Amino acid sequence: MRIRSLGVIDDAVVELSPGFTAVTGETGAGKTMVVTSLGLLLGGRADPALVRIGAKAAVVEGRIVMRPDAPAAVRAEEAGAELDDGALLISRTVSAEGRSRAHVGGRSVPVGLLAELADDLVAVHGQTDQQGLLRPARQRQALDRYAGDAVAVPLEKYGSAYRRLRAVAVELEEITTRARERAQEADLLRFGLDEIAAVEPVAGEDTELAAEAERLGHAESLSSAAQLAHAALAGNPEDPEAIDANMLVAGAHRALESVRSHDPALGALAERIGELGILLSDVAGELAGYADDLDADPLRLAAVEERRAALTQLTRKYGTEGTVDAVLEWAEQGAARLLQLDGDDERITELTAERDGLRGELSALAQALTDARVEAATRFASAVTAELASLAMPHARVTIDIRQAEDPDGVDVDGRPVAYGPSGADEVELLLAPHPGAQPRPIAKGASGGELSRVMLAVEVVFAGSDPVPTYLFDEVDAGVGGKAAVEVGRRLAKLAKSAQVVVVTHLPQVAAFADRQLLVEKTNDGSVTRSGVTVLEGEDRIRELSRMLAGHEDSVSARAHAEELLAAARTDA
């Protein structure tokens, strides 16, 4: 993570260890800016007061390594971002005027997307900022993962039944609430089908009738033309001396026939002229038949036009393409839809029976889920309570309240309207009684700031490997503890770091000694400008910083010895 012009930090690069990273430094050195920077990358509120005096904007850039199939990577890609060699690049810019911009994977995105990604990337536990497991929904999810197959198996069956019940309920509601609309639709379909059935259209009939109407409307001119053409080809009986095409072709044929023996070429032409004469005779015969068969009856024309008018009325109402074929297609689809609508009563009966059966099945599966969660919650609460005893909270007691959510419109179970959701009917909430006699309250309300961080540490340690969030940030998790309890805090942070990345801002050397990497936030002043930087501490430098944290003086011999002892003990525990 690179931080520029944020608070007292001018320009710093913070490289977090894959395991446990401790951030230390004097009070006021700027450790909080490291937490704030991470908060900005996670969609936190942009405060222009954070911008370093004299700078135009504060910029925080982060490179987060993740699997391509990780939820955050999938969500980022949906927003148009791209992974860079297995890492997601995120940047946040806050101007001195208060404007804020965000970029993910090279793409400008709404700041809200950073908050969405944060849910799957980092769980923050601090004095004023708690995320992750403080949300009841996340508590239920984590408890389910903690329970393993005992919850996973009935939850899968429940999910299948729940989705089917939703689908049945939606269909049933659609049928019943739209009964009037569907009845009106059925009436319109019946009217249309009856109207089409009364006319009895035939496929392609409109095209044939149009051709016939055209022919009947010009019968007189067609007959006259056919007779004239016939006379030109076969002669006019009223004028025996008139010359026609058949006579001319016959004369040509006779002329060539008389000399065809002298030249085969003329013989071939004579045969073709003979064929021409046959063709002329055939055409003349067909013309005569056409003229005789032509129906000039005005009654037939009237009948055709009346039929066409009836078909046109249908095509205007039901033929989307203006043809009889389209009308017939509408009638086929309408009949199928009417059959479906007429079966509503039967379908309602079937769906109602299925819904009632699914409700019973869902109730049984939900109870199985509740039983499994209650059993897992008992084990979980005992484990967290035991952790708290080693974190300077020996009298604290954690329990999990599992209750079924009620909804006036829910499913009636033993006289109670239970609200079934995608994950069952249970509401899961972590409760804390910090001392004997105290009433258990939700952990966000039942603990002070320092206690809350320790409670969340205990919870995260117990949930280690169950919660999918890969990174945990603890700010002031050691508030109000010291001595042996501080060592236990460090030991548990190191334990959590075996399955996730852990970042801790701490004042306690007992905690910092357990870190895989220690970062020092240090303030410098050249007389006119104050700035802070971040340094990775190794070897002698780390011993000096632990000595300062122990005794307030990095060169104290006894403090150095104690620091070396802490580091050695931490390595032995690891």
Short mmCIF file of N, CA and C in Angstrom, two decimals, residues 48-212:
data_model
loop_
_atom_site.label_atom_id
_atom_site.label_comp_id
_atom_site.label_asym_id
_atom_site.label_seq_id
_atom_site.Cartn_x
_atom_site.Cartn_y
_atom_site.Cartn_z
N PRO A 48 -11.81 15.74 3.64
CA PRO A 48 -10.77 16.61 3.08
C PRO A 48 -9.77 17.09 4.12
N ALA A 49 -10.16 17.06 5.40
CA ALA A 49 -9.23 17.47 6.45
C ALA A 49 -8.04 16.52 6.56
N LEU A 50 -8.16 15.32 5.97
CA LEU A 50 -7.06 14.35 6.01
C LEU A 50 -5.94 14.72 5.05
N VAL A 51 -6.24 15.56 4.04
CA VAL A 51 -5.25 15.90 3.03
C VAL A 51 -4.14 16.74 3.69
N ARG A 52 -2.92 16.35 3.44
CA ARG A 52 -1.76 17.04 4.02
C ARG A 52 -1.74 18.51 3.61
N ILE A 53 -1.44 19.38 4.55
CA ILE A 53 -1.42 20.81 4.28
C ILE A 53 -0.44 21.12 3.16
N GLY A 54 -0.92 21.87 2.17
CA GLY A 54 -0.09 22.24 1.03
C GLY A 54 -0.23 21.31 -0.16
N ALA A 55 -0.87 20.12 0.03
CA ALA A 55 -1.05 19.17 -1.07
C ALA A 55 -2.42 19.38 -1.71
N LYS A 56 -2.52 19.06 -2.99
CA LYS A 56 -3.79 19.18 -3.70
C LYS A 56 -4.73 18.01 -3.39
N ALA A 57 -4.14 16.86 -3.12
CA ALA A 57 -4.98 15.68 -2.87
C ALA A 57 -4.17 14.63 -2.13
N ALA A 58 -4.87 13.79 -1.40
CA ALA A 58 -4.27 12.61 -0.77
C ALA A 58 -4.58 11.40 -1.65
N VAL A 59 -3.60 10.53 -1.81
CA VAL A 59 -3.76 9.36 -2.67
C VAL A 59 -3.32 8.12 -1.91
N VAL A 60 -4.17 7.10 -1.95
CA VAL A 60 -3.82 5.80 -1.37
C VAL A 60 -3.97 4.76 -2.47
N GLU A 61 -2.92 3.98 -2.68
CA GLU A 61 -2.94 2.92 -3.70
C GLU A 61 -2.63 1.59 -3.04
N GLY A 62 -3.38 0.57 -3.42
CA GLY A 62 -3.17 -0.75 -2.82
C GLY A 62 -3.09 -1.84 -3.87
N ARG A 63 -2.29 -2.83 -3.59
CA ARG A 63 -2.17 -4.01 -4.46
C ARG A 63 -2.55 -5.22 -3.62
N ILE A 64 -3.69 -5.84 -3.95
CA ILE A 64 -4.23 -6.93 -3.15
C ILE A 64 -4.14 -8.23 -3.94
N VAL A 65 -3.40 -9.18 -3.44
CA VAL A 65 -3.24 -10.47 -4.11
C VAL A 65 -4.44 -11.35 -3.77
N MET A 66 -5.02 -11.95 -4.81
CA MET A 66 -6.19 -12.80 -4.58
C MET A 66 -6.33 -13.81 -5.71
N ARG A 67 -7.12 -14.84 -5.46
CA ARG A 67 -7.39 -15.83 -6.49
C ARG A 67 -8.36 -15.24 -7.52
N PRO A 68 -8.25 -15.67 -8.79
CA PRO A 68 -9.18 -15.15 -9.81
C PRO A 68 -10.63 -15.48 -9.52
N ASP A 69 -10.89 -16.57 -8.74
CA ASP A 69 -12.27 -16.95 -8.45
C ASP A 69 -12.75 -16.42 -7.10
N ALA A 70 -11.94 -15.60 -6.44
CA ALA A 70 -12.36 -15.02 -5.17
C ALA A 70 -13.56 -14.11 -5.39
N PRO A 71 -14.50 -14.05 -4.42
CA PRO A 71 -15.70 -13.21 -4.60
C PRO A 71 -15.38 -11.77 -4.96
N ALA A 72 -14.35 -11.20 -4.32
CA ALA A 72 -13.99 -9.81 -4.62
C ALA A 72 -13.48 -9.67 -6.05
N ALA A 73 -12.71 -10.65 -6.52
CA ALA A 73 -12.20 -10.60 -7.90
C ALA A 73 -13.34 -10.71 -8.90
N VAL A 74 -14.29 -11.59 -8.63
CA VAL A 74 -15.44 -11.75 -9.53
C VAL A 74 -16.26 -10.47 -9.58
N ARG A 75 -16.50 -9.86 -8.40
CA ARG A 75 -17.29 -8.62 -8.37
C ARG A 75 -16.56 -7.49 -9.09
N ALA A 76 -15.25 -7.42 -8.92
CA ALA A 76 -14.46 -6.38 -9.59
C ALA A 76 -14.50 -6.55 -11.11
N GLU A 77 -14.39 -7.79 -11.57
CA GLU A 77 -14.43 -8.03 -13.01
C GLU A 77 -15.81 -7.70 -13.58
N GLU A 78 -16.86 -7.93 -12.79
CA GLU A 78 -18.21 -7.54 -13.24
C GLU A 78 -18.29 -6.04 -13.46
N ALA A 79 -17.50 -5.29 -12.71
CA ALA A 79 -17.50 -3.83 -12.84
C ALA A 79 -16.53 -3.35 -13.92
N GLY A 80 -15.88 -4.30 -14.62
CA GLY A 80 -14.99 -3.92 -15.71
C GLY A 80 -13.52 -3.91 -15.34
N ALA A 81 -13.19 -4.25 -14.09
CA ALA A 81 -11.79 -4.24 -13.66
C ALA A 81 -11.08 -5.50 -14.15
N GLU A 82 -9.75 -5.45 -14.13
CA GLU A 82 -8.93 -6.59 -14.54
C GLU A 82 -7.86 -6.85 -13.49
N LEU A 83 -7.57 -8.13 -13.25
CA LEU A 83 -6.49 -8.48 -12.34
C LEU A 83 -5.16 -8.28 -13.04
N ASP A 84 -4.16 -7.85 -12.27
CA ASP A 84 -2.82 -7.64 -12.78
C ASP A 84 -1.90 -8.69 -12.18
N ASP A 85 -1.65 -9.75 -12.94
CA ASP A 85 -0.78 -10.83 -12.48
C ASP A 85 -1.23 -11.36 -11.12
N GLY A 86 -2.52 -11.66 -11.01
CA GLY A 86 -3.05 -12.23 -9.79
C GLY A 86 -3.30 -11.24 -8.68
N ALA A 87 -3.27 -9.95 -9.00
CA ALA A 87 -3.49 -8.93 -7.97
C ALA A 87 -4.49 -7.91 -8.47
N LEU A 88 -5.25 -7.34 -7.54
CA LEU A 88 -6.21 -6.29 -7.86
C LEU A 88 -5.63 -4.97 -7.38
N LEU A 89 -5.52 -4.01 -8.31
CA LEU A 89 -4.99 -2.69 -7.99
C LEU A 89 -6.15 -1.75 -7.66
N ILE A 90 -6.09 -1.13 -6.49
CA ILE A 90 -7.13 -0.22 -6.04
C ILE A 90 -6.50 1.11 -5.67
N SER A 91 -7.14 2.20 -6.05
CA SER A 91 -6.64 3.52 -5.65
C SER A 91 -7.80 4.41 -5.24
N ARG A 92 -7.52 5.30 -4.31
CA ARG A 92 -8.52 6.25 -3.82
C ARG A 92 -7.85 7.62 -3.73
N THR A 93 -8.48 8.61 -4.31
CA THR A 93 -7.96 9.98 -4.29
C THR A 93 -8.97 10.88 -3.60
N VAL A 94 -8.47 11.68 -2.66
CA VAL A 94 -9.33 12.63 -1.95
C VAL A 94 -8.71 14.01 -2.13
N SER A 95 -9.44 14.91 -2.79
CA SER A 95 -8.90 16.25 -3.03
C SER A 95 -9.11 17.15 -1.82
N ALA A 96 -8.34 18.21 -1.78
CA ALA A 96 -8.47 19.17 -0.68
C ALA A 96 -9.84 19.83 -0.68
N GLU A 97 -10.50 19.84 -1.83
CA GLU A 97 -11.85 20.42 -1.92
C GLU A 97 -12.93 19.43 -1.49
N GLY A 98 -12.55 18.17 -1.26
CA GLY A 98 -13.52 17.19 -0.79
C GLY A 98 -13.98 16.19 -1.83
N ARG A 99 -13.53 16.36 -3.08
CA ARG A 99 -13.93 15.39 -4.12
C ARG A 99 -13.17 14.08 -3.92
N SER A 100 -13.84 13.00 -4.25
CA SER A 100 -13.24 11.67 -4.06
C SER A 100 -13.40 10.86 -5.34
N ARG A 101 -12.34 10.16 -5.71
CA ARG A 101 -12.38 9.28 -6.89
C ARG A 101 -11.80 7.92 -6.52
N ALA A 102 -12.33 6.89 -7.19
CA ALA A 102 -11.86 5.52 -6.93
C ALA A 102 -11.58 4.83 -8.25
N HIS A 103 -10.54 4.01 -8.26
CA HIS A 103 -10.19 3.19 -9.43
C HIS A 103 -9.93 1.76 -8.96
N VAL A 104 -10.45 0.81 -9.69
CA VAL A 104 -10.23 -0.61 -9.39
C VAL A 104 -9.82 -1.30 -10.67
N GLY A 105 -8.66 -1.93 -10.66
CA GLY A 105 -8.20 -2.68 -11.82
C GLY A 105 -8.13 -1.85 -13.08
N GLY A 106 -7.72 -0.59 -12.95
CA GLY A 106 -7.58 0.28 -14.12
C GLY A 106 -8.87 0.91 -14.60
N ARG A 107 -9.96 0.71 -13.87
CA ARG A 107 -11.25 1.23 -14.29
C ARG A 107 -11.79 2.19 -13.20
N SER A 108 -12.26 3.37 -13.61
CA SER A 108 -12.90 4.29 -12.68
C SER A 108 -14.22 3.70 -12.23
N VAL A 109 -14.44 3.68 -10.91
CA VAL A 109 -15.65 3.03 -10.37
C VAL A 109 -16.25 3.92 -9.29
N PRO A 110 -17.54 3.71 -8.96
CA PRO A 110 -18.14 4.42 -7.83
C PRO A 110 -17.46 3.99 -6.53
N VAL A 111 -17.36 4.91 -5.59
CA VAL A 111 -16.73 4.59 -4.31
C VAL A 111 -17.49 3.46 -3.62
N GLY A 112 -18.80 3.39 -3.86
CA GLY A 112 -19.59 2.33 -3.24
C GLY A 112 -19.10 0.93 -3.58
N LEU A 113 -18.46 0.78 -4.76
CA LEU A 113 -17.94 -0.55 -5.12
C LEU A 113 -16.84 -0.97 -4.16
N LEU A 114 -16.04 -0.02 -3.69
CA LEU A 114 -14.97 -0.36 -2.74
C LEU A 114 -15.57 -0.96 -1.47
N ALA A 115 -16.67 -0.39 -1.01
CA ALA A 115 -17.32 -0.92 0.19
C ALA A 115 -17.85 -2.33 -0.06
N GLU A 116 -18.35 -2.59 -1.26
CA GLU A 116 -18.81 -3.94 -1.60
C GLU A 116 -17.65 -4.93 -1.55
N LEU A 117 -16.51 -4.54 -2.14
CA LEU A 117 -15.34 -5.41 -2.14
C LEU A 117 -14.83 -5.64 -0.72
N ALA A 118 -14.96 -4.60 0.13
CA ALA A 118 -14.43 -4.68 1.49
C ALA A 118 -15.05 -5.82 2.27
N ASP A 119 -16.34 -6.10 2.03
CA ASP A 119 -17.03 -7.15 2.78
C ASP A 119 -16.35 -8.50 2.59
N ASP A 120 -15.71 -8.69 1.44
CA ASP A 120 -15.07 -9.97 1.16
C ASP A 120 -13.55 -9.91 1.30
N LEU A 121 -13.02 -8.75 1.69
CA LEU A 121 -11.56 -8.59 1.75
C LEU A 121 -11.03 -8.44 3.17
N VAL A 122 -11.61 -7.56 3.95
CA VAL A 122 -11.04 -7.20 5.25
C VAL A 122 -12.13 -7.10 6.31
N ALA A 123 -11.84 -7.66 7.47
CA ALA A 123 -12.68 -7.46 8.65
C ALA A 123 -11.94 -6.50 9.58
N VAL A 124 -12.54 -5.35 9.86
CA VAL A 124 -11.90 -4.31 10.66
C VAL A 124 -12.48 -4.33 12.07
N HIS A 125 -11.60 -4.38 13.07
CA HIS A 125 -12.01 -4.33 14.46
C HIS A 125 -11.20 -3.25 15.15
N GLY A 126 -11.88 -2.17 15.52
CA GLY A 126 -11.17 -1.07 16.16
C GLY A 126 -12.02 -0.41 17.21
N GLN A 127 -11.47 0.66 17.82
CA GLN A 127 -12.18 1.36 18.87
C GLN A 127 -13.49 1.96 18.37
N THR A 128 -13.48 2.47 17.15
CA THR A 128 -14.68 3.16 16.64
C THR A 128 -15.22 2.53 15.37
N ASP A 129 -14.53 1.55 14.81
CA ASP A 129 -14.95 1.00 13.51
C ASP A 129 -14.97 -0.51 13.58
N GLN A 130 -16.16 -1.08 13.65
CA GLN A 130 -16.28 -2.52 13.68
C GLN A 130 -17.04 -3.00 12.45
N GLN A 131 -16.52 -4.00 11.81
CA GLN A 131 -17.17 -4.55 10.62
C GLN A 131 -17.30 -6.06 10.78
N GLY A 132 -17.64 -6.71 9.70
CA GLY A 132 -17.63 -8.17 9.64
C GLY A 132 -18.60 -8.80 10.60
N LEU A 133 -18.06 -9.44 11.64
CA LEU A 133 -18.88 -10.28 12.49
C LEU A 133 -19.84 -9.50 13.40
N LEU A 134 -19.81 -8.17 13.38
CA LEU A 134 -20.82 -7.43 14.11
C LEU A 134 -22.16 -7.50 13.41
N ARG A 135 -22.16 -7.85 12.13
CA ARG A 135 -23.41 -7.94 11.38
C ARG A 135 -24.07 -9.30 11.65
N PRO A 136 -25.34 -9.30 12.07
CA PRO A 136 -26.01 -10.57 12.35
C PRO A 136 -25.97 -11.55 11.18
N ALA A 137 -26.12 -11.02 9.96
CA ALA A 137 -26.09 -11.93 8.80
C ALA A 137 -24.74 -12.64 8.71
N ARG A 138 -23.64 -11.89 8.93
CA ARG A 138 -22.32 -12.52 8.89
C ARG A 138 -22.14 -13.48 10.06
N GLN A 139 -22.73 -13.16 11.21
CA GLN A 139 -22.64 -14.07 12.36
C GLN A 139 -23.30 -15.40 12.02
N ARG A 140 -24.47 -15.34 11.37
CA ARG A 140 -25.14 -16.59 11.00
C ARG A 140 -24.32 -17.37 9.99
N GLN A 141 -23.77 -16.67 8.99
CA GLN A 141 -22.96 -17.36 7.98
C GLN A 141 -21.74 -18.02 8.61
N ALA A 142 -21.08 -17.28 9.51
CA ALA A 142 -19.88 -17.83 10.15
C ALA A 142 -20.23 -19.03 11.03
N LEU A 143 -21.36 -18.93 11.77
CA LEU A 143 -21.78 -20.06 12.60
C LEU A 143 -22.06 -21.28 11.74
N ASP A 144 -22.68 -21.07 10.58
CA ASP A 144 -22.97 -22.19 9.68
C ASP A 144 -21.68 -22.85 9.20
N ARG A 145 -20.68 -22.04 8.86
CA ARG A 145 -19.41 -22.63 8.43
C ARG A 145 -18.72 -23.34 9.59
N TYR A 146 -18.84 -22.76 10.77
CA TYR A 146 -18.26 -23.39 11.96
C TYR A 146 -18.91 -24.75 12.21
N ALA A 147 -20.21 -24.84 11.97
CA ALA A 147 -20.94 -26.10 12.21
C ALA A 147 -20.59 -27.17 11.20
N GLY A 148 -20.15 -26.77 9.99
CA GLY A 148 -19.77 -27.75 8.97
C GLY A 148 -20.96 -28.45 8.35
N ASP A 149 -20.79 -29.74 8.07
CA ASP A 149 -21.82 -30.51 7.37
C ASP A 149 -23.11 -30.63 8.17
N ALA A 150 -23.01 -30.50 9.48
CA ALA A 150 -24.23 -30.60 10.30
C ALA A 150 -25.26 -29.57 9.89
N VAL A 151 -24.80 -28.41 9.41
CA VAL A 151 -25.71 -27.38 8.91
C VAL A 151 -25.75 -27.39 7.39
N ALA A 152 -24.61 -27.64 6.75
CA ALA A 152 -24.52 -27.54 5.28
C ALA A 152 -25.48 -28.50 4.58
N VAL A 153 -25.62 -29.73 5.09
CA VAL A 153 -26.48 -30.72 4.43
C VAL A 153 -27.95 -30.32 4.50
N PRO A 154 -28.51 -30.05 5.69
CA PRO A 154 -29.93 -29.62 5.70
C PRO A 154 -30.13 -28.26 5.05
N LEU A 155 -29.10 -27.39 5.07
CA LEU A 155 -29.23 -26.08 4.45
C LEU A 155 -29.38 -26.21 2.93
N GLU A 156 -28.67 -27.17 2.34
CA GLU A 156 -28.79 -27.38 0.90
C GLU A 156 -30.19 -27.89 0.54
N LYS A 157 -30.70 -28.82 1.34
CA LYS A 157 -32.06 -29.33 1.10
C LYS A 157 -33.09 -28.22 1.33
N TYR A 158 -32.88 -27.46 2.37
CA TYR A 158 -33.79 -26.36 2.66
C TYR A 158 -33.80 -25.35 1.52
N GLY A 159 -32.61 -25.00 1.01
CA GLY A 159 -32.51 -24.02 -0.08
C GLY A 159 -33.27 -24.47 -1.31
N SER A 160 -33.19 -25.76 -1.64
CA SER A 160 -33.91 -26.28 -2.79
C SER A 160 -35.43 -26.17 -2.59
N ALA A 161 -35.89 -26.56 -1.39
CA ALA A 161 -37.32 -26.48 -1.10
C ALA A 161 -37.79 -25.03 -1.05
N TYR A 162 -36.95 -24.16 -0.53
CA TYR A 162 -37.31 -22.73 -0.42
C TYR A 162 -37.48 -22.10 -1.79
N ARG A 163 -36.54 -22.41 -2.69
CA ARG A 163 -36.63 -21.83 -4.04
C ARG A 163 -37.86 -22.34 -4.78
N ARG A 164 -38.18 -23.63 -4.61
CA ARG A 164 -39.38 -24.17 -5.26
C ARG A 164 -40.64 -23.55 -4.67
N LEU A 165 -40.66 -23.36 -3.35
CA LEU A 165 -41.82 -22.74 -2.72
C LEU A 165 -42.01 -21.32 -3.23
N ARG A 166 -40.93 -20.57 -3.39
CA ARG A 166 -41.03 -19.22 -3.92
C ARG A 166 -41.61 -19.22 -5.33
N ALA A 167 -41.14 -20.16 -6.15
CA ALA A 167 -41.62 -20.23 -7.53
C ALA A 167 -43.11 -20.58 -7.56
N VAL A 168 -43.51 -21.53 -6.72
CA VAL A 168 -44.93 -21.93 -6.66
C VAL A 168 -45.77 -20.76 -6.16
N ALA A 169 -45.30 -20.06 -5.13
CA ALA A 169 -46.05 -18.94 -4.57
C ALA A 169 -46.21 -17.82 -5.59
N VAL A 170 -45.15 -17.56 -6.36
CA VAL A 170 -45.23 -16.51 -7.37
C VAL A 170 -46.25 -16.87 -8.45
N GLU A 171 -46.21 -18.13 -8.91
CA GLU A 171 -47.16 -18.56 -9.95
C GLU A 171 -48.58 -18.54 -9.42
N LEU A 172 -48.76 -18.99 -8.20
CA LEU A 172 -50.10 -19.03 -7.60
C LEU A 172 -50.63 -17.61 -7.43
N GLU A 173 -49.79 -16.71 -6.98
CA GLU A 173 -50.23 -15.32 -6.81
C GLU A 173 -50.57 -14.69 -8.15
N GLU A 174 -49.76 -15.01 -9.15
CA GLU A 174 -50.01 -14.45 -10.48
C GLU A 174 -51.35 -14.92 -11.03
N ILE A 175 -51.67 -16.19 -10.79
CA ILE A 175 -52.94 -16.72 -11.30
C ILE A 175 -54.12 -16.13 -10.54
N THR A 176 -54.01 -16.08 -9.21
CA THR A 176 -55.15 -15.65 -8.41
C THR A 176 -55.35 -14.14 -8.45
N THR A 177 -54.28 -13.37 -8.36
CA THR A 177 -54.44 -11.91 -8.33
C THR A 177 -54.81 -11.35 -9.69
N ARG A 178 -54.50 -12.09 -10.74
CA ARG A 178 -54.83 -11.62 -12.07
C ARG A 178 -56.01 -12.40 -12.65
N ALA A 179 -56.84 -12.93 -11.76
CA ALA A 179 -57.96 -13.76 -12.23
C ALA A 179 -58.87 -12.98 -13.16
N ARG A 180 -59.18 -11.72 -12.79
CA ARG A 180 -60.08 -10.93 -13.63
C ARG A 180 -59.44 -10.65 -14.98
N GLU A 181 -58.16 -10.28 -14.96
CA GLU A 181 -57.47 -10.01 -16.23
C GLU A 181 -57.44 -11.26 -17.11
N ARG A 182 -57.15 -12.40 -16.46
CA ARG A 182 -57.07 -13.64 -17.23
C ARG A 182 -58.46 -14.04 -17.77
N ALA A 183 -59.53 -13.77 -17.00
CA ALA A 183 -60.88 -14.07 -17.48
C ALA A 183 -61.22 -13.19 -18.68
N GLN A 184 -60.84 -11.91 -18.60
CA GLN A 184 -61.06 -11.01 -19.72
C GLN A 184 -60.27 -11.47 -20.94
N GLU A 185 -59.05 -11.91 -20.71
CA GLU A 185 -58.22 -12.41 -21.82
C GLU A 185 -58.86 -13.63 -22.46
N ALA A 186 -59.40 -14.52 -21.61
CA ALA A 186 -60.06 -15.72 -22.13
C ALA A 186 -61.28 -15.36 -22.96
N ASP A 187 -62.09 -14.38 -22.49
CA ASP A 187 -63.28 -13.95 -23.23
C ASP A 187 -62.90 -13.39 -24.60
N LEU A 188 -61.85 -12.59 -24.63
CA LEU A 188 -61.41 -12.02 -25.90
C LEU A 188 -60.93 -13.11 -26.85
N LEU A 189 -60.22 -14.08 -26.31
CA LEU A 189 -59.75 -15.18 -27.15
C LEU A 189 -60.93 -15.98 -27.71
N ARG A 190 -61.92 -16.27 -26.86
CA ARG A 190 -63.09 -17.01 -27.34
C ARG A 190 -63.81 -16.24 -28.44
N PHE A 191 -63.99 -14.94 -28.24
CA PHE A 191 -64.67 -14.13 -29.25
C PHE A 191 -63.90 -14.18 -30.57
N GLY A 192 -62.58 -14.02 -30.49
CA GLY A 192 -61.78 -14.04 -31.71
C GLY A 192 -61.82 -15.39 -32.40
N LEU A 193 -61.71 -16.46 -31.62
CA LEU A 193 -61.73 -17.79 -32.21
C LEU A 193 -63.09 -18.10 -32.83
N ASP A 194 -64.19 -17.66 -32.17
CA ASP A 194 -65.53 -17.86 -32.73
C ASP A 194 -65.68 -17.07 -34.03
N GLU A 195 -65.15 -15.86 -34.04
CA GLU A 195 -65.27 -15.03 -35.25
C GLU A 195 -64.50 -15.66 -36.41
N ILE A 196 -63.34 -16.19 -36.13
CA ILE A 196 -62.55 -16.85 -37.19
C ILE A 196 -63.24 -18.12 -37.64
N ALA A 197 -63.76 -18.89 -36.67
CA ALA A 197 -64.44 -20.15 -37.02
C ALA A 197 -65.67 -19.88 -37.88
N ALA A 198 -66.36 -18.78 -37.65
CA ALA A 198 -67.55 -18.46 -38.44
C ALA A 198 -67.19 -18.20 -39.90
N VAL A 199 -66.07 -17.62 -40.14
CA VAL A 199 -65.64 -17.33 -41.52
C VAL A 199 -64.99 -18.55 -42.17
N GLU A 200 -64.34 -19.39 -41.38
CA GLU A 200 -63.68 -20.60 -41.87
C GLU A 200 -62.66 -20.28 -42.97
N PRO A 201 -61.68 -19.46 -42.69
CA PRO A 201 -60.67 -19.14 -43.72
C PRO A 201 -59.81 -20.36 -44.04
N VAL A 202 -59.30 -20.38 -45.26
CA VAL A 202 -58.43 -21.46 -45.73
C VAL A 202 -57.08 -20.85 -46.06
N ALA A 203 -56.02 -21.55 -45.75
CA ALA A 203 -54.67 -21.04 -46.00
C ALA A 203 -54.50 -20.65 -47.47
N GLY A 204 -54.02 -19.46 -47.74
CA GLY A 204 -53.78 -18.98 -49.10
C GLY A 204 -55.02 -18.53 -49.82
N GLU A 205 -56.17 -18.57 -49.17
CA GLU A 205 -57.44 -18.23 -49.82
C GLU A 205 -57.47 -16.79 -50.26
N ASP A 206 -56.92 -15.89 -49.47
CA ASP A 206 -56.97 -14.47 -49.82
C ASP A 206 -56.22 -14.18 -51.11
N THR A 207 -55.12 -14.87 -51.32
CA THR A 207 -54.34 -14.66 -52.55
C THR A 207 -55.12 -15.16 -53.77
N GLU A 208 -55.74 -16.33 -53.64
CA GLU A 208 -56.51 -16.90 -54.76
C GLU A 208 -57.72 -16.03 -55.09
N LEU A 209 -58.40 -15.52 -54.05
CA LEU A 209 -59.57 -14.68 -54.29
C LEU A 209 -59.19 -13.34 -54.92
N ALA A 210 -58.06 -12.83 -54.56
CA ALA A 210 -57.61 -11.56 -55.16
C ALA A 210 -57.39 -11.74 -56.66
N ALA A 211 -56.79 -12.88 -57.04
CA ALA A 211 -56.55 -13.15 -58.46
C ALA A 211 -57.88 -13.34 -59.20
N GLU A 212 -58.82 -14.05 -58.55
CA GLU A 212 -60.11 -14.28 -59.20
C GLU A 212 -60.89 -12.98 -59.35
#
